[in-house]
Short mmCIF file of C-alpha atoms in Angstrom, two decimals:
data_model
loop_
_atom_site.label_atom_id
_atom_site.label_comp_id
_atom_site.label_asym_id
_atom_site.label_seq_id
_atom_site.Cartn_x
_atom_site.Cartn_y
_atom_site.Cartn_z
CA UNK F 228 0.00 0.00 0.00
CA UNK F 229 1.46 3.31 -1.08
CA UNK F 230 1.83 5.91 1.65
CA UNK F 231 2.67 9.58 1.29
CA UNK F 232 3.66 11.85 4.18
CA UNK F 233 4.22 15.58 3.92
CA UNK F 234 6.64 17.32 6.25
CA UNK F 235 8.11 20.76 6.74
CA UNK F 236 7.82 23.95 8.78
CA UNK F 237 4.33 24.86 9.89
CA UNK F 238 5.15 28.57 10.01
CA UNK F 239 6.92 30.63 7.36
CA UNK F 240 7.57 34.36 7.40
CA UNK F 241 6.31 36.60 4.59
CA UNK F 242 8.78 36.97 1.69
CA UNK F 243 10.61 33.79 2.68
CA UNK F 244 10.62 30.41 0.92
CA UNK F 245 8.27 27.60 1.84
CA UNK F 246 9.90 24.18 1.60
CA UNK F 247 8.03 20.92 1.98
CA UNK F 248 8.93 17.28 1.50
CA UNK F 249 6.70 14.36 0.63
CA UNK F 250 8.14 10.98 1.62
CA UNK F 251 6.80 8.07 -0.37
CA UNK F 252 6.80 4.52 0.92
CA UNK F 253 5.54 1.36 -0.73
CA UNK F 254 6.06 2.58 -4.28
CA UNK F 255 8.48 3.88 -6.87
CA UNK F 256 8.81 7.27 -8.57
CA UNK F 257 9.99 5.75 -11.79
CA UNK F 258 6.81 4.03 -12.98
CA UNK F 259 5.62 5.51 -16.26
CA UNK F 260 2.01 4.87 -15.24
CA UNK F 261 1.91 7.60 -12.63
CA UNK F 262 2.91 11.15 -11.94
CA UNK F 263 3.16 13.23 -8.80
CA UNK F 264 1.66 16.51 -7.73
CA UNK F 265 1.44 19.13 -5.03
CA UNK F 266 -2.04 20.45 -4.24
CA UNK F 267 -3.09 22.97 -1.62
CA UNK F 268 -6.26 24.11 0.12
CA UNK F 269 -6.37 27.59 1.65
CA UNK F 270 -8.62 27.90 4.72
CA UNK F 271 -12.27 27.85 3.69
CA UNK F 272 -11.46 27.49 0.01
CA UNK F 273 -11.21 24.80 -2.62
CA UNK F 274 -8.31 22.70 -3.79
CA UNK F 275 -5.68 24.29 -6.01
CA UNK F 276 -3.29 22.32 -8.18
CA UNK F 277 0.22 23.70 -7.68
CA UNK F 278 2.21 21.57 -10.07
CA UNK F 279 3.17 18.11 -11.24
CA UNK F 280 6.28 16.05 -11.83
CA UNK F 281 6.47 13.12 -14.23
CA UNK F 282 9.49 11.00 -13.52
CA UNK F 283 10.28 8.90 -16.56
CA UNK F 284 14.00 9.16 -16.13
CA UNK F 285 14.27 12.94 -16.41
CA UNK F 286 11.66 14.47 -14.13
CA UNK F 287 9.56 16.79 -16.28
CA UNK F 288 7.70 19.47 -14.33
CA UNK F 289 4.47 21.35 -14.98
CA UNK F 290 3.30 24.31 -12.92
CA UNK F 291 0.14 26.30 -12.30
CA UNK F 292 0.54 29.41 -14.41
CA UNK F 293 -0.42 31.64 -11.48
CA UNK F 294 2.44 30.25 -9.36
CA UNK F 295 4.98 29.34 -12.02
CA UNK F 296 7.45 32.13 -11.26
CA UNK F 297 7.69 31.05 -7.60
CA UNK F 298 7.40 27.26 -7.65
CA UNK F 299 9.94 24.47 -7.97
CA UNK F 300 9.04 20.78 -7.70
CA UNK F 301 11.79 18.18 -7.64
CA UNK F 302 12.40 14.58 -6.71
CA UNK F 303 15.15 12.73 -4.87
CA UNK F 304 14.66 9.11 -5.83
CA UNK F 305 17.41 7.92 -3.47
CA UNK F 306 15.32 9.21 -0.57
CA UNK F 307 11.92 8.54 -2.19
CA UNK F 308 11.05 12.17 -1.64
CA UNK F 309 9.12 14.74 -3.65
CA UNK F 310 9.89 18.34 -2.77
CA UNK F 311 8.11 21.67 -3.11
CA UNK F 312 9.68 25.09 -2.89
CA UNK F 313 7.52 28.21 -3.06
CA UNK F 314 9.37 31.49 -2.86
CA UNK F 315 8.32 34.99 -1.80
CA UNK F 316 5.35 33.73 0.17
CA UNK F 317 2.51 35.93 1.41
CA UNK F 318 -0.48 35.33 3.65
CA UNK F 319 -2.33 34.11 0.57
CA UNK F 320 -0.06 31.07 0.54
CA UNK F 321 -1.38 29.92 3.91
CA UNK F 322 -2.95 26.53 3.21
CA UNK F 323 -2.95 22.82 3.85
CA UNK F 324 -0.47 21.36 1.38
CA UNK F 325 -0.97 17.87 -0.01
CA UNK F 326 1.17 15.65 -2.16
CA UNK F 327 -0.45 13.08 -4.36
CA UNK F 328 0.13 10.38 -6.93
CA UNK F 329 -1.96 10.58 -10.08
CA UNK F 330 -2.81 7.82 -12.52
CA UNK F 331 -1.43 8.95 -15.87
CA UNK F 332 -4.19 7.23 -17.84
CA UNK F 333 -6.97 9.05 -16.01
CA UNK F 334 -5.35 12.07 -14.32
CA UNK F 335 -7.01 11.10 -11.05
CA UNK F 336 -5.29 11.45 -7.69
CA UNK F 337 -5.21 7.86 -6.54
CA UNK F 338 -3.22 8.46 -3.36
CA UNK F 339 -3.02 11.51 -1.12
CA UNK F 340 -0.88 12.45 1.82
CA UNK F 341 -2.56 13.56 5.03
CA UNK F 342 -1.64 17.16 4.32
CA UNK F 343 0.36 19.67 6.31
CA UNK F 344 -0.78 23.14 7.34
CA UNK F 345 1.59 25.94 6.49
CA UNK F 346 0.86 29.37 7.91
CA UNK F 347 2.55 32.46 6.51
CA UNK F 348 2.88 35.03 9.26
CA UNK F 349 5.49 37.20 10.85
CA UNK S 90 -6.96 27.99 -15.75
CA UNK S 91 -10.03 28.89 -13.64
CA UNK S 92 -11.42 26.62 -10.97
CA UNK S 93 -14.37 24.44 -11.87
CA UNK S 94 -17.69 25.67 -10.49
CA UNK S 95 -19.50 23.66 -7.83
CA UNK S 96 -22.41 24.60 -5.57
CA UNK S 97 -21.19 25.64 -2.16
CA UNK S 98 -23.53 23.27 -0.38
CA UNK S 99 -26.15 20.59 -0.89
CA UNK S 100 -28.18 18.61 1.60
CA UNK S 101 -30.41 15.58 1.81
CA UNK S 102 -32.02 13.25 4.28
CA UNK S 103 -30.86 9.70 4.92
CA UNK S 104 -31.96 7.40 2.13
CA UNK S 105 -32.45 10.21 -0.37
CA UNK S 106 -30.34 11.01 -3.41
CA UNK S 107 -28.33 14.14 -4.04
CA UNK S 108 -26.49 15.34 -7.09
CA UNK S 109 -23.47 17.65 -7.09
CA UNK S 110 -22.63 19.49 -10.27
CA UNK S 111 -19.23 20.55 -11.57
CA UNK S 112 -19.19 23.05 -14.40
CA UNK S 113 -16.14 23.75 -16.48
CA UNK S 114 -15.53 24.77 -20.04
CA UNK S 115 -15.07 23.27 -23.48
CA UNK S 116 -11.33 23.24 -22.70
CA UNK S 117 -11.52 20.99 -19.66
CA UNK S 118 -14.66 19.12 -18.54
CA UNK S 119 -16.28 19.38 -21.95
CA UNK S 120 -13.22 18.25 -23.85
CA UNK S 121 -12.04 15.23 -21.92
CA UNK S 122 -13.39 12.27 -19.96
CA UNK S 123 -10.72 12.59 -17.28
CA UNK S 124 -13.06 13.91 -14.61
CA UNK S 125 -12.67 12.66 -11.06
CA UNK S 126 -14.46 13.21 -7.75
CA UNK S 127 -13.07 13.20 -4.21
CA UNK S 128 -14.63 12.89 -0.78
CA UNK S 129 -12.92 14.91 1.92
CA UNK S 130 -13.59 14.62 5.61
CA UNK S 131 -11.88 17.53 7.41
CA UNK S 132 -8.51 16.60 8.83
CA UNK S 133 -8.21 13.51 6.67
CA UNK S 134 -6.74 12.81 3.27
CA UNK S 135 -9.16 13.23 0.36
CA UNK S 136 -10.45 9.96 -1.10
CA UNK S 137 -10.91 9.19 -4.78
CA UNK S 138 -14.56 8.25 -5.39
CA UNK S 139 -14.99 8.48 -9.17
CA UNK S 140 -12.53 8.67 -12.07
CA UNK S 141 -12.88 8.83 -15.84
CA UNK S 142 -16.33 10.42 -15.30
CA UNK S 143 -18.11 7.19 -14.33
CA UNK S 144 -15.66 4.64 -12.94
CA UNK S 145 -15.49 3.67 -9.27
CA UNK S 146 -12.26 2.52 -7.60
CA UNK S 147 -12.40 -0.76 -5.78
CA UNK S 148 -14.11 -0.39 -2.43
CA UNK S 149 -16.26 2.63 -3.29
CA UNK S 150 -19.95 1.80 -2.83
CA UNK S 151 -22.11 1.71 -5.95
CA UNK S 152 -24.28 4.37 -4.30
CA UNK S 153 -21.78 6.79 -5.80
CA UNK S 154 -22.09 7.40 -9.53
CA UNK S 155 -20.80 9.93 -12.00
CA UNK S 156 -21.94 11.36 -15.29
CA UNK S 157 -21.21 14.18 -17.70
CA UNK S 158 -23.17 16.29 -20.15
CA UNK S 159 -21.41 18.95 -22.14
CA UNK S 160 -19.28 21.10 -19.87
CA UNK S 161 -20.91 19.83 -16.67
CA UNK S 162 -20.02 16.71 -14.73
CA UNK S 163 -22.16 15.39 -11.90
CA UNK S 164 -21.75 13.17 -8.87
CA UNK S 165 -24.86 11.44 -7.60
CA UNK S 166 -25.04 9.82 -4.19
CA UNK S 167 -28.05 7.62 -3.69
CA UNK S 168 -29.29 6.11 -0.43
CA UNK S 169 -27.62 8.86 1.58
CA UNK S 170 -25.94 7.77 4.78
CA UNK S 171 -24.69 9.83 7.70
CA UNK S 172 -21.08 9.00 6.87
CA UNK S 173 -21.48 10.57 3.43
CA UNK S 174 -21.46 13.99 5.07
CA UNK S 175 -18.24 15.55 3.81
CA UNK S 176 -16.81 17.98 1.29
CA UNK S 177 -16.75 16.82 -2.32
CA UNK S 178 -14.39 18.11 -5.00
CA UNK S 179 -14.33 17.54 -8.72
CA UNK S 180 -11.23 17.60 -10.86
CA UNK S 181 -10.62 17.70 -14.60
CA UNK S 182 -7.71 17.17 -16.93
CA UNK S 183 -6.66 20.37 -18.68
CA UNK S 184 -3.48 19.45 -20.55
CA UNK S 185 -0.46 17.22 -20.12
CA UNK S 186 0.06 16.54 -16.41
CA UNK S 187 -2.15 19.54 -15.60
CA UNK S 188 -5.45 19.39 -13.75
CA UNK S 189 -7.92 21.84 -12.28
CA UNK S 190 -10.13 21.37 -9.24
CA UNK S 191 -13.55 22.62 -8.31
CA UNK S 192 -14.23 24.90 -5.38
CA UNK S 193 -15.80 22.10 -3.37
CA UNK S 194 -19.31 21.30 -2.17
CA UNK S 195 -20.27 20.68 1.43
CA UNK S 196 -22.77 17.83 1.70
CA UNK S 197 -24.96 17.88 4.79
CA UNK S 198 -26.98 14.82 5.71
CA UNK S 199 -30.02 16.14 7.55
#
C-alpha cells in the first residue's frame, strides 16, 4: 500500500521560501504509469493544483501558471522524496499542502498524503 | 486555468439522493473524460470516489455514480448515509500533467 507523508515547517515568514517534502513509501517514482503533484487548500477554500512532476528518467515538471514564477518541484529518488519550494510567500499562501500520486491514464489522484498546514505570518 | 464551479452546499435526508454538479468549459470538462471526484472529511486525506467520469475505484460503494453532459459533470449519491457527510471536489484534466479542481461542495446529511 502506497503511503505519502508531507513534512516541513508549519510557520513561514512573509517573503521567505516555503519548503516541503513528501516521503513516499511502498512505491516507486519511476513508474511511467503515474505522476506526482502538489495540491493545496487555503482555509475555507477549494483545492488548487500547484504543479506536477512526471518521472520517466528525467523528471519533467508542470506548474500552475499563477504560481509558475515562484514554484519548484523536484524529486530525490534515493530518498523517495518529492519536494516543493515556493518562494516569496505571502499570507495568501497559507494553506494545507498535499502531495499526491496521479494515474497517468486518467489524471485522477489515486493516493493523497494527510496534508500539512503551512501558515505564513510574521 | 479557472477553478471548476461547484455549488457551495447541498443537503439531503438519509436514504435520499443528491447530485453535485461541476461546471467547467469546453477546454476541460467538456473536452475530456478525465473527470474525477473526491470525498474529503476535514482533517483527513481526500479519497478518490470516481474517475474517468463514471468509474469507481475498488471499495467505493455503488451508491456513488458519475456522469457528464457537455461542460458539466455530476456526482450522484443515492441512499444517503450519515457517513457521506463531507466535502466533495471535482477535478478535470486540462493538458499534459495539468489538472484543475472545483471549489468544493459541502454535503450535509439532515
